[in-house]
XYZ file of N, CA and C in Angstrom:
330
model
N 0.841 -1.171 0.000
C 0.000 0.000 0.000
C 0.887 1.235 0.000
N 0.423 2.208 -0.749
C 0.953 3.381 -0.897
C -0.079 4.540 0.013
N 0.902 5.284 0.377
C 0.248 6.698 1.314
C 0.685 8.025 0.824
N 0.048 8.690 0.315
C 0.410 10.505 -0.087
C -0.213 11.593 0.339
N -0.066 12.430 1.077
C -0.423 13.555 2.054
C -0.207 14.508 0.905
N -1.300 15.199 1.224
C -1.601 16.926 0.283
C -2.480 17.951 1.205
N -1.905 19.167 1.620
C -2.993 19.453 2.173
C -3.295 20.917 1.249
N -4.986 21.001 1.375
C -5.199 22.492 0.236
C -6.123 23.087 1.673
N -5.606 24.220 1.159
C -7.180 25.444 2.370
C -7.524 24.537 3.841
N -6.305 24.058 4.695
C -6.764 23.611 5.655
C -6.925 21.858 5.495
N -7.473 21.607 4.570
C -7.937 20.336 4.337
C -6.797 19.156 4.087
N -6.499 17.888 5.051
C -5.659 16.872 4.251
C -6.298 16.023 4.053
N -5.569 15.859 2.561
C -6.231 14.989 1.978
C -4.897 13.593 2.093
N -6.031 12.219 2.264
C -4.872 11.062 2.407
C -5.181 10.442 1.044
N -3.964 10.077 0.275
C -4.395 9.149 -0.667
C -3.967 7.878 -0.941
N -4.970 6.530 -0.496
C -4.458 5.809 0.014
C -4.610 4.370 -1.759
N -3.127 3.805 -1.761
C -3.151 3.446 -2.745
C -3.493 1.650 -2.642
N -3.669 0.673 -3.697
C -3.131 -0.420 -3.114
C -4.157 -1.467 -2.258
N -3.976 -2.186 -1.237
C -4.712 -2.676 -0.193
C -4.712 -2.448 0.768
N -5.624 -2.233 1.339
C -6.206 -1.513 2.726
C -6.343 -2.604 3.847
N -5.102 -3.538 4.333
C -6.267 -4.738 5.325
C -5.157 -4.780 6.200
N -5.229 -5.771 6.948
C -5.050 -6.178 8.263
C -3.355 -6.446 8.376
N -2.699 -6.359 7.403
C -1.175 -6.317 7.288
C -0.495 -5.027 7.572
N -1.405 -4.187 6.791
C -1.018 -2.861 6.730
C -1.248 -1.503 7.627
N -2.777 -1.798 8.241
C -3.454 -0.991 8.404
C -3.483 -0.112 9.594
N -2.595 -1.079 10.949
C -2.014 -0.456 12.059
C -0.914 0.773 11.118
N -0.113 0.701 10.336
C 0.844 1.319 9.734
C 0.101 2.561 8.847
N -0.948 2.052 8.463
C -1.624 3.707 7.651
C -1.703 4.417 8.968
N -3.089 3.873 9.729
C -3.398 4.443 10.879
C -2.350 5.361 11.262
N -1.188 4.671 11.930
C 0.586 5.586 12.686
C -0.030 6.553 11.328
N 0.212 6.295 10.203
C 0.972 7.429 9.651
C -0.249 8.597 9.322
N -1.302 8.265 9.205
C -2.423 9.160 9.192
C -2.382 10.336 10.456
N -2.152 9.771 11.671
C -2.160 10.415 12.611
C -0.781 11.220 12.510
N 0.416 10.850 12.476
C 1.404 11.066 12.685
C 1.238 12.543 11.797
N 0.710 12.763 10.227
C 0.432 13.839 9.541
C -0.505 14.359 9.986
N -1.799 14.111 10.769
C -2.527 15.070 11.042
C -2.105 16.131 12.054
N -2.772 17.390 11.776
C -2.153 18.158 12.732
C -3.394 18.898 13.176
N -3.543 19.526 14.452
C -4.222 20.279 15.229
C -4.939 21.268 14.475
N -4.142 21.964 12.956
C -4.957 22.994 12.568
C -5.658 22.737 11.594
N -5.866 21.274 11.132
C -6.338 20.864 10.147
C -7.796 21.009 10.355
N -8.596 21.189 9.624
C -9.676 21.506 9.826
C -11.046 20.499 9.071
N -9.740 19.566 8.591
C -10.955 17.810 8.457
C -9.988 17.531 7.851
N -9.882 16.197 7.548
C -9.444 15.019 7.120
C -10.422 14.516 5.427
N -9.725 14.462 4.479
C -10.773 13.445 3.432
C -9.680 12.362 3.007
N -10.261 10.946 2.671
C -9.663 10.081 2.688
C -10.003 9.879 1.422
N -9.030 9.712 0.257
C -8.726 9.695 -1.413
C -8.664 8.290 -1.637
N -9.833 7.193 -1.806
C -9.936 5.737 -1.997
C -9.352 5.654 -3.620
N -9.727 6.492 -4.471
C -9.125 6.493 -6.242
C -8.620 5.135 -6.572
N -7.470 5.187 -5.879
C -6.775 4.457 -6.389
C -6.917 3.121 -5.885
N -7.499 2.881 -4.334
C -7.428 1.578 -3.195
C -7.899 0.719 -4.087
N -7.367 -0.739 -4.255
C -7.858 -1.733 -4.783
C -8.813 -2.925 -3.868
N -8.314 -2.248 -2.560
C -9.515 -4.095 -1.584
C -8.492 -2.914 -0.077
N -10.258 -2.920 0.198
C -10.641 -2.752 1.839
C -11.018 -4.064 2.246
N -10.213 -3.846 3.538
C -10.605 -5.026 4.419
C -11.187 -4.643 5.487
N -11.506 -5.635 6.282
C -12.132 -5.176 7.722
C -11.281 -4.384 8.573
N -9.821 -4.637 8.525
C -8.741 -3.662 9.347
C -8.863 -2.444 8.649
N -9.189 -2.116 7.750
C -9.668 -0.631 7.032
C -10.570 0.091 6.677
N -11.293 -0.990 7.076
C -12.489 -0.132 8.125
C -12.419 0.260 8.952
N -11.859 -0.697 9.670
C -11.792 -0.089 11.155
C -10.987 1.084 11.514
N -9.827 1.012 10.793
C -9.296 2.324 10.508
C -9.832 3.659 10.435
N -10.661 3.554 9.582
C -11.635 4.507 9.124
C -12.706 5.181 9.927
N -12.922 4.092 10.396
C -13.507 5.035 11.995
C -12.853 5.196 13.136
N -11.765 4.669 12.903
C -11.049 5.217 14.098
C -10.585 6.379 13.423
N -10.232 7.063 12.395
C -9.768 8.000 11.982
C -10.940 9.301 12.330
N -12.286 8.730 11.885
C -13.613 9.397 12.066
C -13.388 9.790 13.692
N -13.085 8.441 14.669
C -13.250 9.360 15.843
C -12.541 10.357 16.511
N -11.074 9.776 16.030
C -10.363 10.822 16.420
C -10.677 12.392 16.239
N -11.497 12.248 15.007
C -11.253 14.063 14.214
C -12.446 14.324 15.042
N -13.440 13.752 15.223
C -14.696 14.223 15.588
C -14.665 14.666 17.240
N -13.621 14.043 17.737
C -12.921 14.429 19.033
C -12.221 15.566 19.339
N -11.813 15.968 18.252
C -11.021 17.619 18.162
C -12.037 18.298 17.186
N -12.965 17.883 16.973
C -14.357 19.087 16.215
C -13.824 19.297 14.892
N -13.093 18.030 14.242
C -12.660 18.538 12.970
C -13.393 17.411 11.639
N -13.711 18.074 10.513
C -14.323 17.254 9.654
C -13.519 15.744 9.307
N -14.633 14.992 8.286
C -13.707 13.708 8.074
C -14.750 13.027 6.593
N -14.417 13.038 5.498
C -14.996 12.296 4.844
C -14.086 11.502 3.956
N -15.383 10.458 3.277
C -14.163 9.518 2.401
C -14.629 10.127 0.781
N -13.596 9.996 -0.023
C -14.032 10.366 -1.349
C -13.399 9.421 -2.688
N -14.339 9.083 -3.872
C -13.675 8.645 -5.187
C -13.282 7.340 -4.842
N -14.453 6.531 -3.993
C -13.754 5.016 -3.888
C -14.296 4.406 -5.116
N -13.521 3.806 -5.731
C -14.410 2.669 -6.788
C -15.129 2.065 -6.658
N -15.878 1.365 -7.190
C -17.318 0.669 -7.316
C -16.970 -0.272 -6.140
N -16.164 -1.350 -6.993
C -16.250 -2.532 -5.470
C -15.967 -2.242 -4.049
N -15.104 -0.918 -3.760
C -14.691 -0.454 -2.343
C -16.270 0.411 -2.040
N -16.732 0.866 -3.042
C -18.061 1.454 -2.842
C -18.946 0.701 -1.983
N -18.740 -0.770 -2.473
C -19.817 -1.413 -1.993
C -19.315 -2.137 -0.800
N -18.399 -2.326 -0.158
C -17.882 -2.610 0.708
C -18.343 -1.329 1.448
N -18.246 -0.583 1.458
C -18.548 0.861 2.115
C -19.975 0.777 2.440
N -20.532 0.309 1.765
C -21.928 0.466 1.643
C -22.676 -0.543 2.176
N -22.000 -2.029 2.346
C -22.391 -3.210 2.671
C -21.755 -2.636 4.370
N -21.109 -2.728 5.032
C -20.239 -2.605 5.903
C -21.667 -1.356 6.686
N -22.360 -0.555 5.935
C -22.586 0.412 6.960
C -21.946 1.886 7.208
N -20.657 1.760 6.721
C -19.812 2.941 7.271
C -19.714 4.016 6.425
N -21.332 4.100 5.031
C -21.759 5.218 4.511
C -23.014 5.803 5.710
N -22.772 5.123 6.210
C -24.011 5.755 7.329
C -23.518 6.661 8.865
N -22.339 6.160 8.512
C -21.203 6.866 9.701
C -20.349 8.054 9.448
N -19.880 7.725 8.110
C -18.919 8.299 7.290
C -18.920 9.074 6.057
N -19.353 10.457 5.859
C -19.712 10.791 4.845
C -19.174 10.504 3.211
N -19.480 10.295 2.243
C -18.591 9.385 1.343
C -19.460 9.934 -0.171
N -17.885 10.725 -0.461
C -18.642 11.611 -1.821
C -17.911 10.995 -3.343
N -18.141 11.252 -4.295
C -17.651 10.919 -5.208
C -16.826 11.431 -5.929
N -15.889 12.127 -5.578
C -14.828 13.464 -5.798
C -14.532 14.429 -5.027
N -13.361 14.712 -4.843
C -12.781 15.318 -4.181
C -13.092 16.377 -4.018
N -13.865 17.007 -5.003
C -14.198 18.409 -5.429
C -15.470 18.392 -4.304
N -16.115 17.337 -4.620
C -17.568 16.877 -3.498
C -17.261 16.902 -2.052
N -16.119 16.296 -1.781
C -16.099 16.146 -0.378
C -15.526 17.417 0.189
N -14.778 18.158 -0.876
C -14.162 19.517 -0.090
C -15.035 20.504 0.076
N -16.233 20.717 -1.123
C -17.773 21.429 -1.143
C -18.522 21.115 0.070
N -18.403 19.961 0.526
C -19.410 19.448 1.457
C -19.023 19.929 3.160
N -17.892 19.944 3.065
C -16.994 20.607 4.100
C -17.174 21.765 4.995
């Protein structure tokens, strides 16, 4: 799995490449946090490219959700592909997790 940090107007964006599961996912987590910073003012998570969420990346994912929502800062996911879509969608964690279809969407929504 690949990880790339961008941040625009406040906002970082993570873009997470690759597979998302239970090998890796303590290691996004470290590094998600490790880049977030105090003045960030939400988090969006860039699926584009992710090829297979697993259950450890989910779980991720709301642990990422709680953290931000703990310091009053936004958090959405954006541009997952169809099959991570539906994992998203089967899983529940479009009901937790706001989840737009472009980046442009999730930074509007913000």
């Amino acid at each position: 799995m690949n990880v790339e940090f961008e941040r625009q107007d406040g906002v970082l964006f993570v873009s997470a490449s690759g597979r998302l599961e239970a090998a890796n996912a303590a290691a996004f987590l470290k590094a998600v946090r490790a880049e977030s910073d105090q003045r960030d003012r939400a988090v969006i998570m860039d699926f584009e490219a992710l090829q297979y969420l697993g259950s450890a990346g989910l779980r991720v994912v709301f642990m990422t959700a709680s953290d931000l929502k703990k310091r009053d800062a936004g958090f959405a996911v954006c541009s997952p592909p169809k099959p991570i879509a539906k994992v998203i969608r089967l899983s529940g964690m479009d009901q937790v997790v706001p989840v737009h279809s472009s980046r442009a969407d999730a930074l509007a929504a913000l």
